[in-house]
PDB file of C-alpha atoms in Angstrom:
ATOM      1  CA  MET C   1     -14.916  88.332 -43.556  1.00 42.00           C
ATOM      2  CA  LYS C   2     -16.702  85.900 -45.822  1.00 48.00           C
ATOM      3  CA  ASN C   3     -17.097  86.845 -49.438  1.00 51.00           C
ATOM      4  CA  GLU C   4     -20.297  85.101 -50.488  1.00 52.00           C
ATOM      5  CA  SER C   5     -20.192  86.362 -54.029  1.00 52.00           C
ATOM      6  CA  MET C   6     -16.970  84.477 -54.901  1.00 62.00           C
ATOM      7  CA  ILE C   7     -17.445  82.665 -58.190  1.00 72.00           C
ATOM      8  CA  VAL C   8     -17.444  78.887 -58.461  1.00 80.00           C
ATOM      9  CA  SER C   9     -17.645  77.208 -61.818  1.00 89.00           C
ATOM     10  CA  ASP C  10     -20.736  75.117 -62.541  1.00 90.00           C
ATOM     11  CA  GLU C  11     -18.535  72.039 -62.966  1.00 91.00           C
ATOM     12  CA  GLU C  12     -16.935  72.496 -59.533  1.00 91.00           C
ATOM     13  CA  PHE C  13     -20.313  73.085 -57.964  1.00 93.00           C
ATOM     14  CA  ASP C  14     -21.970  70.074 -59.613  1.00 93.00           C
ATOM     15  CA  GLU C  15     -19.033  67.856 -58.682  1.00 93.00           C
ATOM     16  CA  ALA C  16     -19.276  68.933 -55.026  1.00 92.00           C
ATOM     17  CA  GLU C  17     -23.037  68.280 -55.069  1.00 93.00           C
ATOM     18  CA  ARG C  18     -22.555  64.796 -56.470  1.00 93.00           C
ATOM     19  CA  GLU C  19     -19.958  63.972 -53.803  1.00 92.00           C
ATOM     20  CA  ILE C  20     -22.203  65.109 -50.950  1.00 92.00           C
ATOM     21  CA  GLU C  21     -25.186  63.283 -52.448  1.00 90.00           C
ATOM     22  CA  ALA C  22     -23.131  60.092 -52.539  1.00 89.00           C
ATOM     23  CA  LEU C  23     -22.075  60.541 -48.907  1.00 87.00           C
ATOM     24  CA  LEU C  24     -25.581  61.337 -47.720  1.00 86.00           C
ATOM     25  CA  ALA C  25     -27.006  58.352 -49.565  1.00 82.00           C
ATOM     26  CA  SER C  26     -26.202  56.219 -46.510  1.00 74.00           C
ATOM     27  CA  LEU C  27     -28.680  58.194 -44.426  1.00 76.00           C
ATOM     28  CA  ASP C  28     -32.272  57.137 -44.448  1.00 71.00           C
ATOM     29  CA  PHE C  29     -34.142  60.432 -44.627  1.00 70.00           C
ATOM     30  CA  GLU C  30     -37.583  59.923 -43.228  1.00 70.00           C
ATOM     31  CA  MET C  31     -39.573  62.140 -45.546  1.00 74.00           C
ATOM     32  CA  GLU C  32     -42.931  60.455 -45.089  1.00 78.00           C
ATOM     33  CA  SER C  33     -45.426  62.145 -42.834  1.00 84.00           C
ATOM     34  CA  SER C  34     -46.100  60.277 -39.609  1.00 92.00           C
ATOM     35  CA  PRO C  35     -49.779  59.818 -38.628  1.00 94.00           C
ATOM     36  CA  GLN C  36     -48.812  59.917 -34.933  1.00 94.00           C
ATOM     37  CA  ARG C  37     -46.919  63.192 -35.268  1.00 95.00           C
ATOM     38  CA  ILE C  38     -49.723  64.682 -37.364  1.00 96.00           C
ATOM     39  CA  GLU C  39     -52.267  63.620 -34.775  1.00 95.00           C
ATOM     40  CA  SER C  40     -50.360  65.305 -31.954  1.00 94.00           C
ATOM     41  CA  ILE C  41     -50.030  68.501 -33.992  1.00 95.00           C
ATOM     42  CA  MET C  42     -53.778  68.419 -34.745  1.00 96.00           C
ATOM     43  CA  LYS C  43     -54.542  67.948 -31.036  1.00 94.00           C
ATOM     44  CA  ARG C  44     -52.569  71.088 -30.222  1.00 92.00           C
ATOM     45  CA  VAL C  45     -54.162  72.941 -33.128  1.00 93.00           C
ATOM     46  CA  LYS C  46     -57.668  72.034 -31.959  1.00 91.00           C
ATOM     47  CA  VAL C  47     -56.895  73.349 -28.471  1.00 91.00           C
ATOM     48  CA  GLU C  48     -55.475  76.540 -29.994  1.00 90.00           C
ATOM     49  CA  ALA C  49     -58.549  76.840 -32.223  1.00 87.00           C
ATOM     50  CA  LEU C  50     -60.889  76.569 -29.227  1.00 87.00           C
ATOM     51  CA  LEU C  51     -58.848  79.141 -27.326  1.00 86.00           C
ATOM     52  CA  LYS C  52     -58.842  81.482 -30.302  1.00 81.00           C
ATOM     53  CA  GLU C  53     -62.572  81.135 -30.838  1.00 77.00           C
ATOM     54  CA  SER C  54     -63.372  81.753 -27.178  1.00 76.00           C
ATOM     55  CA  THR C  55     -60.972  84.714 -27.035  1.00 75.00           C
ATOM     56  CA  ASP C  56     -62.592  86.201 -30.140  1.00 71.00           C
ATOM     57  CA  PHE C  57     -66.023  85.634 -28.605  1.00 67.00           C
ATOM     58  CA  VAL C  58     -65.058  87.340 -25.338  1.00 66.00           C
ATOM     59  CA  THR C  59     -63.339  90.215 -27.169  1.00 69.00           C
ATOM     60  CA  GLU C  60     -66.377  90.719 -29.376  1.00 67.00           C
ATOM     61  CA  GLY C  61     -68.704  90.556 -26.365  1.00 64.00           C
ATOM     62  CA  MET C  62     -66.587  93.049 -24.443  1.00 69.00           C
ATOM     63  CA  GLY C  63     -66.533  95.286 -27.475  1.00 69.00           C
ATOM     64  CA  LYS C  64     -70.303  95.214 -27.667  1.00 68.00           C
ATOM     65  CA  GLY C  65     -70.607  95.720 -23.928  1.00 70.00           C
ATOM     66  CA  LEU C  66     -68.292  98.705 -23.917  1.00 70.00           C
ATOM     67  CA  LYS C  67     -69.985 100.151 -26.954  1.00 71.00           C
ATOM     68  CA  GLY C  68     -73.384  99.747 -25.280  1.00 69.00           C
ATOM     69  CA  LEU C  69     -72.143 101.510 -22.173  1.00 69.00           C
ATOM     70  CA  THR C  70     -70.577 104.333 -24.199  1.00 74.00           C
ATOM     71  CA  ASP C  71     -73.794 104.788 -26.200  1.00 72.00           C
ATOM     72  CA  THR C  72     -75.901 104.946 -23.058  1.00 68.00           C
ATOM     73  CA  LEU C  73     -73.593 107.461 -21.417  1.00 68.00           C
ATOM     74  CA  THR C  74     -73.479 109.571 -24.566  1.00 73.00           C
ATOM     75  CA  LYS C  75     -77.286 109.595 -24.740  1.00 69.00           C
ATOM     76  CA  LEU C  76     -77.497 110.529 -21.065  1.00 64.00           C
ATOM     77  CA  VAL C  77     -75.058 113.386 -21.462  1.00 65.00           C
ATOM     78  CA  LYS C  78     -76.856 114.683 -24.547  1.00 67.00           C
ATOM     79  CA  LYS C  79     -80.214 114.459 -22.856  1.00 61.00           C
ATOM     80  CA  ASP C  80     -79.098 116.271 -19.751  1.00 59.00           C
ATOM     81  CA  PRO C  81     -75.912 118.156 -20.610  1.00 58.00           C
ATOM     82  CA  GLU C  82     -75.908 120.264 -17.393  1.00 64.00           C
ATOM     83  CA  PRO C  83     -75.496 118.306 -14.180  1.00 63.00           C
ATOM     84  CA  PRO C  84     -78.210 119.131 -11.633  1.00 63.00           C
ATOM     85  CA  LYS C  85     -77.199 121.611  -8.967  1.00 69.00           C
ATOM     86  CA  ARG C  86     -77.021 120.149  -5.551  1.00 68.00           C
ATOM     87  CA  SER C  87     -79.058 121.731  -2.803  1.00 68.00           C
ATOM     88  CA  TYR C  88     -77.655 121.642   0.696  1.00 65.00           C
TER      89      TYR C  88
ATOM     90  CA  MET X   1     -39.508  67.721 -60.924  1.00 58.00           C
ATOM     91  CA  ASN X   2     -40.622  69.457 -64.127  1.00 65.00           C
ATOM     92  CA  GLU X   3     -41.915  73.019 -64.246  1.00 68.00           C
ATOM     93  CA  GLU X   4     -45.486  72.002 -65.005  1.00 71.00           C
ATOM     94  CA  SER X   5     -45.870  69.708 -61.998  1.00 71.00           C
ATOM     95  CA  ASN X   6     -44.110  72.276 -59.823  1.00 72.00           C
ATOM     96  CA  ASN X   7     -46.647  74.903 -60.891  1.00 74.00           C
ATOM     97  CA  GLU X   8     -49.485  72.491 -60.125  1.00 74.00           C
ATOM     98  CA  ILE X   9     -48.108  72.036 -56.602  1.00 73.00           C
ATOM     99  CA  LEU X  10     -47.831  75.806 -56.159  1.00 75.00           C
ATOM    100  CA  ASP X  11     -51.432  76.303 -57.334  1.00 82.00           C
ATOM    101  CA  GLU X  12     -52.622  73.572 -55.011  1.00 90.00           C
ATOM    102  CA  ASP X  13     -50.762  75.181 -52.088  1.00 94.00           C
ATOM    103  CA  ALA X  14     -52.225  78.594 -52.927  1.00 94.00           C
ATOM    104  CA  ASP X  15     -55.735  77.084 -52.889  1.00 94.00           C
ATOM    105  CA  LEU X  16     -55.091  75.379 -49.566  1.00 96.00           C
ATOM    106  CA  VAL X  17     -53.707  78.589 -48.055  1.00 96.00           C
ATOM    107  CA  ALA X  18     -56.811  80.454 -49.256  1.00 96.00           C
ATOM    108  CA  GLY X  19     -58.883  77.664 -47.705  1.00 95.00           C
ATOM    109  CA  CYS X  20     -57.036  78.085 -44.382  1.00 95.00           C
ATOM    110  CA  LYS X  21     -57.650  81.818 -44.403  1.00 95.00           C
ATOM    111  CA  ALA X  22     -61.368  81.308 -44.974  1.00 95.00           C
ATOM    112  CA  GLU X  23     -61.869  78.329 -42.663  1.00 92.00           C
ATOM    113  CA  LEU X  24     -59.599  78.672 -39.632  1.00 90.00           C
ATOM    114  CA  PRO X  25     -60.020  78.441 -36.698  1.00 88.00           C
ATOM    115  CA  ALA X  26     -63.450  76.777 -36.954  1.00 87.00           C
ATOM    116  CA  ASP X  27     -62.610  74.338 -39.766  1.00 92.00           C
ATOM    117  CA  THR X  28     -59.182  72.710 -40.138  1.00 93.00           C
ATOM    118  CA  THR X  29     -59.728  70.810 -43.418  1.00 95.00           C
ATOM    119  CA  SER X  30     -57.321  72.791 -45.628  1.00 96.00           C
ATOM    120  CA  TYR X  31     -54.860  73.169 -42.784  1.00 96.00           C
ATOM    121  CA  TYR X  32     -54.848  69.392 -42.290  1.00 96.00           C
ATOM    122  CA  GLU X  33     -54.071  68.871 -45.973  1.00 96.00           C
ATOM    123  CA  LEU X  34     -51.102  71.251 -45.844  1.00 96.00           C
ATOM    124  CA  LEU X  35     -49.913  69.586 -42.658  1.00 96.00           C
ATOM    125  CA  SER X  36     -50.121  66.085 -44.188  1.00 95.00           C
ATOM    126  CA  LYS X  37     -48.264  67.254 -47.271  1.00 95.00           C
ATOM    127  CA  TYR X  38     -45.310  68.947 -45.573  1.00 95.00           C
ATOM    128  CA  GLU X  39     -45.020  67.366 -42.124  1.00 96.00           C
ATOM    129  CA  GLY X  40     -42.522  64.681 -43.195  1.00 95.00           C
ATOM    130  CA  MET X  41     -40.318  67.115 -45.042  1.00 93.00           C
ATOM    131  CA  ILE X  42     -40.270  69.619 -42.188  1.00 95.00           C
ATOM    132  CA  TYR X  43     -39.670  66.970 -39.526  1.00 95.00           C
ATOM    133  CA  SER X  44     -36.798  65.520 -41.508  1.00 92.00           C
ATOM    134  CA  THR X  45     -35.183  68.936 -41.979  1.00 93.00           C
ATOM    135  CA  CYS X  46     -35.569  69.727 -38.258  1.00 94.00           C
ATOM    136  CA  LEU X  47     -34.062  66.348 -37.391  1.00 91.00           C
ATOM    137  CA  ARG X  48     -30.951  67.015 -39.506  1.00 88.00           C
ATOM    138  CA  MET X  49     -30.636  70.532 -38.136  1.00 90.00           C
ATOM    139  CA  LEU X  50     -31.116  69.602 -34.479  1.00 90.00           C
ATOM    140  CA  GLY X  51     -29.740  66.056 -34.394  1.00 86.00           C
ATOM    141  CA  ASP X  52     -32.339  64.883 -31.884  1.00 89.00           C
ATOM    142  CA  SER X  53     -35.734  63.315 -32.646  1.00 91.00           C
ATOM    143  CA  GLN X  54     -37.539  64.739 -29.599  1.00 94.00           C
ATOM    144  CA  GLU X  55     -36.274  68.246 -30.314  1.00 94.00           C
ATOM    145  CA  ALA X  56     -37.135  67.841 -34.002  1.00 94.00           C
ATOM    146  CA  GLU X  57     -40.688  66.752 -33.191  1.00 95.00           C
ATOM    147  CA  GLU X  58     -41.211  69.778 -30.950  1.00 96.00           C
ATOM    148  CA  ALA X  59     -39.691  72.143 -33.516  1.00 96.00           C
ATOM    149  CA  CYS X  60     -41.933  70.675 -36.217  1.00 97.00           C
ATOM    150  CA  GLN X  61     -45.015  71.146 -33.993  1.00 96.00           C
ATOM    151  CA  ASP X  62     -44.019  74.733 -33.263  1.00 96.00           C
ATOM    152  CA  ALA X  63     -43.582  75.438 -36.970  1.00 97.00           C
ATOM    153  CA  PHE X  64     -47.061  74.180 -37.838  1.00 97.00           C
ATOM    154  CA  LEU X  65     -48.625  75.976 -34.891  1.00 96.00           C
ATOM    155  CA  ARG X  66     -47.014  79.161 -36.136  1.00 96.00           C
ATOM    156  CA  VAL X  67     -48.574  78.479 -39.528  1.00 96.00           C
ATOM    157  CA  PHE X  68     -51.944  78.105 -37.809  1.00 96.00           C
ATOM    158  CA  HIS X  69     -51.578  81.488 -36.118  1.00 94.00           C
ATOM    159  CA  LYS X  70     -49.869  83.398 -38.922  1.00 95.00           C
ATOM    160  CA  VAL X  71     -51.373  82.036 -42.128  1.00 95.00           C
ATOM    161  CA  HIS X  72     -53.767  85.005 -42.240  1.00 94.00           C
ATOM    162  CA  GLN X  73     -50.740  87.271 -42.523  1.00 94.00           C
ATOM    163  CA  PHE X  74     -49.164  85.283 -45.359  1.00 94.00           C
ATOM    164  CA  GLU X  75     -49.315  87.581 -48.359  1.00 91.00           C
ATOM    165  CA  GLY X  76     -47.991  85.206 -50.990  1.00 90.00           C
ATOM    166  CA  ARG X  77     -44.826  87.193 -51.751  1.00 89.00           C
ATOM    167  CA  SER X  78     -42.974  83.866 -51.568  1.00 91.00           C
ATOM    168  CA  THR X  79     -44.423  80.393 -52.049  1.00 94.00           C
ATOM    169  CA  PHE X  80     -46.069  78.725 -49.079  1.00 95.00           C
ATOM    170  CA  LYS X  81     -43.359  76.056 -49.141  1.00 94.00           C
ATOM    171  CA  THR X  82     -40.455  78.500 -48.753  1.00 95.00           C
ATOM    172  CA  TRP X  83     -42.407  80.499 -46.149  1.00 96.00           C
ATOM    173  CA  LEU X  84     -42.924  77.301 -44.140  1.00 96.00           C
ATOM    174  CA  PHE X  85     -39.264  76.304 -44.416  1.00 96.00           C
ATOM    175  CA  ARG X  86     -38.197  79.770 -43.294  1.00 95.00           C
ATOM    176  CA  ILE X  87     -40.377  79.409 -40.190  1.00 96.00           C
ATOM    177  CA  ALA X  88     -38.977  75.928 -39.455  1.00 96.00           C
ATOM    178  CA  CYS X  89     -35.353  77.026 -39.953  1.00 95.00           C
ATOM    179  CA  ASN X  90     -35.802  80.017 -37.647  1.00 95.00           C
ATOM    180  CA  ILE X  91     -37.325  77.792 -34.980  1.00 96.00           C
ATOM    181  CA  CYS X  92     -34.437  75.309 -35.269  1.00 95.00           C
ATOM    182  CA  MET X  93     -31.850  78.095 -35.039  1.00 93.00           C
ATOM    183  CA  THR X  94     -33.508  79.466 -31.889  1.00 94.00           C
ATOM    184  CA  ARG X  95     -33.753  75.992 -30.362  1.00 93.00           C
ATOM    185  CA  ARG X  96     -30.090  75.251 -31.056  1.00 90.00           C
ATOM    186  CA  LYS X  97     -29.056  78.521 -29.423  1.00 89.00           C
ATOM    187  CA  LYS X  98     -31.166  77.747 -26.354  1.00 89.00           C
ATOM    188  CA  LEU X  99     -29.744  74.224 -26.153  1.00 86.00           C
ATOM    189  CA  ALA X 100     -26.188  75.542 -26.445  1.00 85.00           C
ATOM    190  CA  MET X 101     -26.853  78.089 -23.699  1.00 86.00           C
ATOM    191  CA  LYS X 102     -28.371  75.413 -21.469  1.00 84.00           C
ATOM    192  CA  ARG X 103     -25.353  73.161 -21.971  1.00 81.00           C
ATOM    193  CA  GLU X 104     -23.050  76.042 -21.162  1.00 82.00           C
ATOM    194  CA  ARG X 105     -24.987  76.785 -17.967  1.00 83.00           C
ATOM    195  CA  ASP X 106     -24.943  73.112 -16.975  1.00 81.00           C
ATOM    196  CA  GLN X 107     -21.204  73.001 -17.480  1.00 77.00           C
ATOM    197  CA  LEU X 108     -20.734  76.166 -15.421  1.00 75.00           C
ATOM    198  CA  VAL X 109     -22.620  74.789 -12.430  1.00 73.00           C
ATOM    199  CA  GLY X 110     -20.854  71.475 -12.796  1.00 65.00           C
ATOM    200  CA  ALA X 111     -24.052  69.537 -13.472  1.00 55.00           C
ATOM    201  CA  ASP X 112     -23.875  66.039 -14.819  1.00 53.00           C
ATOM    202  CA  ILE X 113     -23.729  66.330 -18.558  1.00 47.00           C
ATOM    203  CA  VAL X 114     -25.561  63.506 -20.170  1.00 50.00           C
ATOM    204  CA  GLN X 115     -24.706  64.577 -23.640  1.00 52.00           C
ATOM    205  CA  SER X 116     -21.439  66.254 -24.477  1.00 50.00           C
ATOM    206  CA  SER X 117     -21.708  69.561 -26.355  1.00 51.00           C
ATOM    207  CA  GLU X 118     -18.932  68.404 -28.620  1.00 55.00           C
ATOM    208  CA  PRO X 119     -20.115  65.452 -30.685  1.00 58.00           C
ATOM    209  CA  GLN X 120     -17.918  62.445 -30.150  1.00 55.00           C
ATOM    210  CA  PRO X 121     -16.588  60.455 -33.104  1.00 57.00           C
ATOM    211  CA  PRO X 122     -18.634  57.324 -33.739  1.00 56.00           C
ATOM    212  CA  ALA X 123     -17.279  54.074 -32.425  1.00 54.00           C
ATOM    213  CA  ALA X 124     -15.823  51.768 -35.000  1.00 52.00           C
ATOM    214  CA  LYS X 125     -18.606  49.813 -36.737  1.00 55.00           C
ATOM    215  CA  ARG X 126     -18.928  48.059 -40.012  1.00 58.00           C
ATOM    216  CA  GLY X 127     -20.393  48.929 -43.369  1.00 68.00           C
ATOM    217  CA  GLU X 128     -23.379  51.172 -43.983  1.00 71.00           C
ATOM    218  CA  GLU X 129     -24.168  51.680 -40.320  1.00 75.00           C
ATOM    219  CA  ALA X 130     -20.723  53.130 -39.685  1.00 78.00           C
ATOM    220  CA  GLN X 131     -20.979  55.261 -42.806  1.00 79.00           C
ATOM    221  CA  ALA X 132     -24.367  56.653 -41.713  1.00 80.00           C
ATOM    222  CA  GLU X 133     -23.024  57.367 -38.269  1.00 83.00           C
ATOM    223  CA  THR X 134     -20.010  59.210 -39.656  1.00 85.00           C
ATOM    224  CA  VAL X 135     -22.269  61.279 -41.914  1.00 86.00           C
ATOM    225  CA  ASN X 136     -24.535  62.145 -38.977  1.00 84.00           C
ATOM    226  CA  HIS X 137     -21.547  62.983 -36.844  1.00 87.00           C
ATOM    227  CA  THR X 138     -20.215  65.185 -39.637  1.00 91.00           C
ATOM    228  CA  LEU X 139     -23.509  67.066 -39.898  1.00 89.00           C
ATOM    229  CA  GLN X 140     -23.460  67.766 -36.169  1.00 87.00           C
ATOM    230  CA  LYS X 141     -19.902  69.100 -36.368  1.00 90.00           C
ATOM    231  CA  LEU X 142     -20.866  71.754 -38.933  1.00 92.00           C
ATOM    232  CA  SER X 143     -21.857  75.276 -37.962  1.00 92.00           C
ATOM    233  CA  GLU X 144     -25.575  76.071 -37.751  1.00 90.00           C
ATOM    234  CA  GLU X 145     -25.447  77.976 -41.002  1.00 92.00           C
ATOM    235  CA  GLU X 146     -23.669  75.131 -42.790  1.00 94.00           C
ATOM    236  CA  ARG X 147     -25.990  72.478 -41.423  1.00 93.00           C
ATOM    237  CA  GLU X 148     -29.001  74.572 -42.359  1.00 93.00           C
ATOM    238  CA  ILE X 149     -28.006  74.975 -45.983  1.00 95.00           C
ATOM    239  CA  ILE X 150     -26.931  71.340 -46.385  1.00 94.00           C
ATOM    240  CA  SER X 151     -30.252  70.183 -44.912  1.00 92.00           C
ATOM    241  CA  LEU X 152     -32.277  72.468 -47.161  1.00 94.00           C
ATOM    242  CA  ARG X 153     -30.501  71.212 -50.261  1.00 94.00           C
ATOM    243  CA  PHE X 154     -30.023  67.512 -49.610  1.00 92.00           C
ATOM    244  CA  VAL X 155     -32.705  66.619 -47.076  1.00 88.00           C
ATOM    245  CA  SER X 156     -35.542  68.929 -48.106  1.00 89.00           C
ATOM    246  CA  ASP X 157     -34.486  68.845 -51.763  1.00 89.00           C
ATOM    247  CA  LEU X 158     -35.119  72.561 -52.282  1.00 93.00           C
ATOM    248  CA  SER X 159     -33.870  74.235 -55.439  1.00 93.00           C
ATOM    249  CA  LEU X 160     -31.259  77.004 -55.208  1.00 95.00           C
ATOM    250  CA  ALA X 161     -33.980  79.581 -55.922  1.00 94.00           C
ATOM    251  CA  GLU X 162     -36.178  78.223 -53.134  1.00 94.00           C
ATOM    252  CA  MET X 163     -33.225  78.151 -50.753  1.00 96.00           C
ATOM    253  CA  SER X 164     -32.365  81.727 -51.615  1.00 95.00           C
ATOM    254  CA  ASP X 165     -35.955  82.654 -50.754  1.00 94.00           C
ATOM    255  CA  VAL X 166     -35.883  80.757 -47.460  1.00 94.00           C
ATOM    256  CA  LEU X 167     -32.528  82.244 -46.422  1.00 94.00           C
ATOM    257  CA  GLY X 168     -33.348  85.726 -47.665  1.00 93.00           C
ATOM    258  CA  ILE X 169     -30.085  86.079 -49.609  1.00 94.00           C
ATOM    259  CA  LYS X 170     -29.245  86.407 -53.305  1.00 94.00           C
ATOM    260  CA  LEU X 171     -29.046  83.370 -55.546  1.00 93.00           C
ATOM    261  CA  SER X 172     -25.289  83.783 -56.123  1.00 92.00           C
ATOM    262  CA  ALA X 173     -24.675  84.110 -52.373  1.00 94.00           C
ATOM    263  CA  THR X 174     -26.809  81.002 -51.774  1.00 95.00           C
ATOM    264  CA  LYS X 175     -24.761  79.037 -54.263  1.00 94.00           C
ATOM    265  CA  MET X 176     -21.511  80.208 -52.688  1.00 94.00           C
ATOM    266  CA  ARG X 177     -22.693  79.469 -49.173  1.00 95.00           C
ATOM    267  CA  LEU X 178     -23.776  75.989 -50.226  1.00 96.00           C
ATOM    268  CA  TYR X 179     -20.487  75.372 -51.993  1.00 96.00           C
ATOM    269  CA  ARG X 180     -18.507  76.384 -48.892  1.00 95.00           C
ATOM    270  CA  ALA X 181     -20.712  74.216 -46.686  1.00 96.00           C
ATOM    271  CA  MET X 182     -20.189  71.235 -48.997  1.00 96.00           C
ATOM    272  CA  GLU X 183     -16.427  71.742 -48.956  1.00 95.00           C
ATOM    273  CA  ARG X 184     -16.455  71.901 -45.190  1.00 95.00           C
ATOM    274  CA  PHE X 185     -18.671  68.823 -45.004  1.00 94.00           C
ATOM    275  CA  LYS X 186     -16.151  66.913 -47.078  1.00 93.00           C
ATOM    276  CA  SER X 187     -13.214  67.973 -44.945  1.00 93.00           C
ATOM    277  CA  VAL X 188     -14.994  67.214 -41.621  1.00 93.00           C
ATOM    278  CA  TYR X 189     -16.149  63.887 -43.050  1.00 91.00           C
ATOM    279  CA  ALA X 190     -12.601  63.019 -44.055  1.00 89.00           C
ATOM    280  CA  GLU X 191     -11.380  63.804 -40.508  1.00 85.00           C
ATOM    281  CA  GLY X 192     -14.108  61.585 -39.042  1.00 72.00           C
ATOM    282  CA  ASP X 193     -13.242  58.823 -41.420  1.00 66.00           C
ATOM    283  CA  ILE X 194      -9.584  58.995 -40.428  1.00 64.00           C
ATOM    284  CA  ALA X 195     -10.503  58.988 -36.719  1.00 65.00           C
ATOM    285  CA  LYS X 196     -12.696  55.946 -37.307  1.00 63.00           C
ATOM    286  CA  LEU X 197      -9.927  54.139 -39.128  1.00 58.00           C
ATOM    287  CA  GLN X 198      -7.527  54.935 -36.307  1.00 63.00           C
ATOM    288  CA  GLN X 199     -10.011  53.627 -33.725  1.00 65.00           C
ATOM    289  CA  GLY X 200     -10.563  50.501 -35.731  1.00 59.00           C
ATOM    290  CA  GLY X 201      -6.809  49.987 -36.002  1.00 51.00           C
ATOM    291  CA  HIS X 202      -6.279  49.801 -32.211  1.00 47.00           C
TER     292      HIS X 202
END
């Protein structure tokens, strides 16, 4: 089992960091943002935004619709709490 | 980077996150600014973790889409930067697992394997190109955990404190894990270098 709390001296650690830095210096890390990649992310985000907005709209509408129906039914029940007796 | 400029960046990020919370989904202005600021860094980290540009691009997109959906839940207990890196690292880990499983399945059914699951030593080349190839090869030979921590430190240039936040482990454990990963990097690199020399010798 790994013991991650094992102590390393600062000198050893710094030396190891310097060595790895020197080795990795040969790699060209592309840290700049790419306009093309950003554009494709924004395209996806805009689609997601439209979907989210329309979902919110539908959910809100359904909420209002259901609430309206519940209110109407509640009013009806309060107004006429006893169902009419059927005559045969 | 000095503490003052670091604090300025943190304040700017906090403002942009607040902007995202107020504006999204209708307005993407603040979101676009955060995206422009961190896209390169995240893509580069994904590329080192996954070793494939197409995979890295998709992982980077997924990370920013997750930000779009989850930024309202971001409570600011960590910085935005470390939160974003945590998302990206988790996505890369999941992608690597899926890729490994797919390769395993392909091997089981005897499908044509285009890319070997075991990275092959780079062919003998000269100078910097060969050096870069050996370094890349070395990175791909490391375990996911090792590659993750090396990428966070040397590609993304995160501090130990930021890395500890991203990984969700103590600072001392972060330092130890990084030290072990560096030691392993050196030993794998040395093996690759020897293999390259042997190839060149024939």
